[in-house]
Coordinates of C-alpha atoms in Angstrom, one line a residue:
X1 CA -6.8 8.3 25.4
X2 CA -5.7 5.5 27.6
X3 CA -3.6 2.5 26.5
X4 CA -2.9 -0.9 27.8
X5 CA -1.9 -4.4 26.6
X6 CA -3.8 -7.6 26.7
X7 CA -2.3 -11.1 26.1
X8 CA -3.8 -13.4 23.6
X9 CA -3.9 -17.2 23.8
X10 CA -0.5 -17.7 22.2
X11 CA 1.2 -15.1 24.4
X12 CA 1.2 -12.2 21.8
X13 CA 0.5 -8.9 23.4
X14 CA -2.2 -6.7 21.8
X15 CA -2.1 -3.0 22.3
X16 CA -5.6 -1.6 23.2
X17 CA -6.4 2.1 23.1
X18 CA -9.5 3.6 24.7
X19 CA -11.2 7.0 24.2
X20 CA -14.6 8.7 24.5
X21 CA -17.3 8.5 27.1
X22 CA -16.8 5.6 29.5
X23 CA -20.5 5.8 30.5
X24 CA -21.8 5.1 27.0
X25 CA -22.1 2.0 24.8
X26 CA -18.8 0.5 23.7
X27 CA -17.6 0.4 20.1
X28 CA -14.7 -1.9 19.3
X29 CA -12.9 -0.7 16.2
X30 CA -10.6 -3.1 14.2
X31 CA -8.3 -1.7 11.5
X32 CA -7.2 -3.2 8.2
X33 CA -4.0 -3.6 6.2
X34 CA -1.6 -1.8 6.2
X35 CA -3.0 0.4 8.9
X36 CA -2.8 0.6 12.7
X37 CA -5.3 1.9 15.2
X38 CA -4.7 5.5 14.2
X39 CA -6.9 5.0 11.1
X40 CA -9.8 5.5 13.6
X41 CA -8.6 8.7 15.2
X42 CA -10.9 11.0 13.2
X43 CA -13.9 8.8 13.7
X44 CA -13.2 8.3 17.4
X45 CA -13.0 12.0 17.8
X46 CA -16.4 12.4 16.1
X47 CA -18.0 9.7 18.3
X48 CA -16.2 10.4 21.6
X49 CA -19.0 12.4 23.3
X50 CA -21.6 9.7 22.6
X51 CA -19.7 6.4 22.8
X52 CA -16.8 4.7 24.4
X53 CA -14.4 3.8 21.6
X54 CA -11.9 0.9 22.0
X55 CA -9.4 0.5 19.1
X56 CA -6.7 -2.1 19.1
X57 CA -3.6 -2.7 17.0
X58 CA -4.0 -6.0 15.1
X59 CA -1.1 -8.4 15.7
X60 CA 1.8 -7.4 13.4
X61 CA 0.9 -3.7 13.4
X62 CA 1.3 -0.6 15.5
X63 CA 2.3 -1.3 19.2
X64 CA 1.2 -4.9 19.3
X65 CA 3.6 -7.7 19.1
X66 CA 4.8 -8.8 15.7
X67 CA 5.1 -12.6 15.5
X68 CA 6.8 -14.2 12.5
X69 CA 5.4 -16.8 10.2
X70 CA 2.0 -17.2 8.7
X71 CA 0.6 -19.6 11.3
X72 CA 0.6 -16.8 13.9
X73 CA -1.9 -14.8 11.7
X74 CA -4.5 -17.5 11.0
X75 CA -8.1 -16.6 11.5
X76 CA -8.5 -18.7 14.6
X77 CA -5.8 -16.6 16.3
X78 CA -7.2 -13.3 15.1
X79 CA -10.6 -14.2 16.7
X80 CA -8.7 -15.1 19.9
X81 CA -7.2 -11.7 19.9
X82 CA -10.6 -10.1 19.6
X83 CA -11.9 -12.1 22.5
X84 CA -8.9 -11.2 24.6
X85 CA -9.8 -7.5 24.0
X86 CA -13.4 -8.1 24.8
X87 CA -12.6 -9.9 28.0
X88 CA -10.6 -7.0 29.2
X89 CA -12.7 -4.1 27.8
X90 CA -16.3 -5.3 28.1
X91 CA -16.5 -8.7 29.8
X92 CA -20.2 -8.4 30.8
X93 CA -21.9 -6.4 28.1
X94 CA -22.1 -6.8 24.3
X95 CA -20.1 -4.4 22.1
X96 CA -20.7 -2.8 18.8
X97 CA -18.1 -3.9 16.2
X98 CA -16.7 -1.4 13.7
X99 CA -14.2 -2.6 11.1
X100 CA -12.4 -1.7 7.9
X101 CA -10.6 -3.7 5.2
X102 CA -8.8 -6.7 6.8
X103 CA -10.3 -5.8 10.2
X104 CA -13.7 -6.4 8.6
X105 CA -12.6 -9.6 6.8
X106 CA -11.5 -11.2 10.0
X107 CA -14.6 -10.2 12.1
X108 CA -17.0 -12.1 9.9
X109 CA -15.7 -15.3 11.6
X110 CA -16.7 -14.0 15.0
X111 CA -20.1 -12.7 14.1
X112 CA -21.0 -16.0 12.4
X113 CA -19.9 -18.1 15.3
X114 CA -23.2 -19.0 17.2
X115 CA -21.6 -19.1 20.7
X116 CA -20.1 -15.7 20.3
X117 CA -23.2 -13.9 19.0
X118 CA -24.3 -12.7 22.5
X119 CA -21.1 -10.7 22.8
X120 CA -22.0 -8.4 19.9
X121 CA -24.8 -5.8 19.7
X122 CA -24.1 -4.9 16.1
X123 CA -21.4 -5.0 13.4
X124 CA -20.5 -2.3 10.9
X125 CA -18.4 -3.5 8.0
X126 CA -16.5 -1.2 5.6
X127 CA -14.6 -2.4 2.5
X128 CA -14.2 -5.9 3.9
X129 CA -16.7 -8.5 2.7
X130 CA -16.5 -12.0 4.1
X131 CA -14.2 -14.0 1.8
X132 CA -16.4 -17.1 2.2
X133 CA -19.5 -15.1 1.2
X134 CA -17.7 -13.3 -1.6
X135 CA -16.4 -16.6 -3.0
X136 CA -20.0 -18.1 -3.2
X137 CA -21.4 -14.9 -4.7
X138 CA -18.6 -14.6 -7.3
X139 CA -19.1 -18.2 -8.4
X140 CA -22.9 -17.9 -8.7
X141 CA -24.6 -17.3 -12.1
X142 CA -25.0 -13.8 -13.4
X143 CA -22.0 -12.2 -11.9
X144 CA -19.3 -12.9 -14.5
X145 CA -18.5 -9.3 -15.2
X146 CA -18.3 -8.4 -11.5
X147 CA -16.2 -11.5 -10.8
X148 CA -13.7 -10.5 -13.5
X149 CA -13.4 -7.0 -12.1
X150 CA -12.9 -8.2 -8.5
X151 CA -10.3 -10.7 -9.6
X152 CA -8.4 -8.0 -11.5
X153 CA -8.2 -5.7 -8.5
X154 CA -7.4 -8.6 -6.2
X155 CA -4.3 -9.8 -8.0
X156 CA -2.2 -8.3 -5.2
X157 CA -3.7 -10.9 -2.8
X158 CA -2.3 -13.7 -4.9
X159 CA 1.1 -11.9 -5.2
X160 CA 1.2 -11.8 -1.4
X161 CA 1.2 -15.6 -1.4
X162 CA 4.8 -15.6 -2.8
X163 CA 7.7 -16.0 -0.4
X164 CA 10.1 -13.1 0.3
X165 CA 9.1 -10.8 -2.5
X166 CA 6.1 -9.1 -0.7
X167 CA 8.3 -8.3 2.2
X168 CA 10.9 -6.8 -0.1
X169 CA 8.2 -4.8 -1.8
X170 CA 6.9 -3.6 1.6
X171 CA 10.3 -2.4 2.7
X172 CA 10.9 -0.6 -0.6
X173 CA 7.7 1.3 -0.2
X174 CA 5.8 -0.3 -3.1
X175 CA 2.8 -1.2 -1.0
X176 CA 2.6 2.4 0.4
X177 CA 2.8 3.9 -3.1
X178 CA 0.1 1.5 -4.4
X179 CA -2.2 2.4 -1.4
X180 CA -1.8 6.1 -2.2
X181 CA -2.2 5.8 -6.0
X182 CA -4.9 3.2 -6.3
X183 CA -6.7 3.4 -2.9
X184 CA -6.5 7.0 -2.1
X185 CA -4.6 6.6 1.1
X186 CA -3.6 9.8 2.8
X187 CA 0.2 10.1 2.4
X188 CA 0.4 12.2 5.6
X189 CA -0.8 9.3 7.7
X190 CA 1.7 6.7 8.8
X191 CA 1.1 3.2 7.7
X192 CA 1.8 0.2 9.9
X193 CA 4.9 -2.0 9.3
X194 CA 3.7 -3.8 6.3
X195 CA 5.9 -6.9 6.0
X196 CA 4.2 -8.6 8.9
X197 CA 0.7 -7.9 7.7
X198 CA 1.4 -9.7 4.4
X199 CA 1.0 -12.9 6.5
X200 CA -2.7 -12.1 7.0
X201 CA -3.1 -12.9 3.3
X202 CA -0.9 -15.9 3.3
X203 CA -2.5 -17.5 6.3
X204 CA -6.2 -16.9 5.3
X205 CA -7.1 -15.9 1.8
X206 CA -6.8 -19.3 0.0
X207 CA -8.1 -21.2 3.0
X208 CA -11.3 -19.1 3.2
X209 CA -11.7 -18.8 -0.5
X210 CA -11.8 -22.5 -1.1
X211 CA -12.1 -24.4 2.1
X212 CA -14.3 -22.4 4.5
X213 CA -17.9 -23.4 4.6
X214 CA -20.0 -20.2 5.1
X215 CA -21.9 -19.8 8.3
X216 CA -24.9 -17.5 8.7
X217 CA -24.4 -14.1 10.5
X218 CA -27.0 -13.5 13.2
X219 CA -25.6 -10.2 14.5
X220 CA -27.3 -7.1 13.1
X221 CA -25.0 -5.9 10.3
X222 CA -24.5 -2.6 8.5
X223 CA -22.4 -2.8 5.3
X224 CA -21.1 0.6 4.2
X225 CA -20.1 0.5 0.6
X226 CA -17.7 3.3 -0.7
X227 CA -18.8 3.9 -4.3
X228 CA -15.3 4.6 -5.4
X229 CA -13.5 1.7 -3.7
X230 CA -10.8 0.3 -6.0
X231 CA -9.9 -2.6 -3.8
X232 CA -13.3 -3.9 -2.7
X233 CA -15.8 -4.0 -5.5
X234 CA -19.0 -2.2 -4.5
X235 CA -21.0 -4.9 -6.3
X236 CA -19.3 -7.7 -4.3
X237 CA -19.5 -5.8 -1.0
X238 CA -23.2 -5.2 -1.5
X239 CA -24.1 -8.6 -2.9
X240 CA -22.0 -11.1 -1.0
X241 CA -23.7 -10.9 2.4
X242 CA -27.2 -11.1 0.9
X243 CA -28.9 -14.3 2.0
X244 CA -26.2 -15.0 4.7
X245 CA -27.0 -12.2 7.2
X246 CA -30.3 -12.4 9.1
X247 CA -30.5 -8.6 9.8
X248 CA -28.6 -6.8 7.0
X249 CA -28.5 -3.1 6.1
X250 CA -26.5 -2.0 3.1
X251 CA -25.7 1.7 2.5
X252 CA -23.6 3.3 -0.2
X253 CA -21.3 6.2 0.9
X254 CA -19.4 8.5 -1.3
X255 CA -15.7 7.9 -1.2
X256 CA -12.8 5.5 -1.9
X257 CA -11.3 2.6 0.0
X258 CA -9.9 4.9 2.8
X259 CA -13.1 6.8 3.3
X260 CA -12.6 6.2 7.0
X261 CA -9.6 8.6 6.8
X262 CA -10.9 11.0 4.2
X263 CA -14.5 11.5 5.5
X264 CA -14.6 10.6 9.3
X265 CA -17.6 12.7 10.0
X266 CA -19.6 10.9 7.3
X267 CA -18.7 7.4 8.6
X268 CA -19.2 8.4 12.2
X269 CA -22.7 9.6 11.5
X270 CA -23.6 6.3 9.8
X271 CA -22.1 4.3 12.6
X272 CA -23.8 6.4 15.3
X273 CA -27.2 6.0 13.7
X274 CA -26.8 2.2 13.4
X275 CA -25.4 1.8 16.9
X276 CA -28.2 3.9 18.4
X277 CA -30.8 1.6 16.8
X278 CA -29.2 -1.5 18.3
X279 CA -28.3 -0.5 21.8
X280 CA -29.4 -3.2 24.3
X281 CA -31.6 -1.7 27.0
X282 CA -29.3 -2.6 29.8
X283 CA -26.3 -1.0 28.1
X284 CA -27.9 2.3 27.4
X285 CA -26.2 3.8 30.5
X286 CA -23.1 2.1 31.7
X287 CA -21.3 2.6 34.9
X288 CA -17.9 4.1 34.5
X289 CA -15.1 1.5 34.8
X290 CA -12.8 1.9 37.8

């Protein structure tokens, strides 16, 4: 694995880690909360012979800079971070996006931005439905029971809007224990520093839930739905993108919220199959980067 830093538009340095075959199509993997890029280690190992895997630490996590304050974590800046990574890692060829949890939540903005669509060959989303799509779906008729269930398991998102208390809970290990008990997180894996990541929720959830007008997604999208996910309702994950994504594939997979950690071979096989079906002809064989 090789590592380097790229600089985003506000001066924040983003740590980028590359592994796999440099001659093959590029998969850019974006982790969620409270993880760092190591959440992809098992999947990257499975995919390494067939693809080039680029994983980066989201701002506030891992080896990337950790700015303070919620404004530094707004969606616009997260998209700018992604573009900084793409400009460095694959400036001339479209990439295949792979994302989990908050990594997925943030990428819906990019794949639904018309001028950015040519930069993406495909998008695989795991346990991270678009907040804007989910908001519309939950408010539509016939989903009252699923709406109630999702609201119940999403109370932590509202709690994260409070000042100071979420940071104290993070430092006391409450978030870690909750991830292990409710979400099935592997306690032997290290989580990212969680107090900065809380600002992802503060900066974006309420804005996207009530103020963001949904845009259509024109990038071919695979939504993997873990059947035992306690944080992202399978019904919402499956239903929210329907009608908003032009080329949508939804597949259920056995596992919980952190299926990316617990069953890397399973997820890697799904990702590889989808990527193989959406490789641009010119990108089938890449020249190694010097």
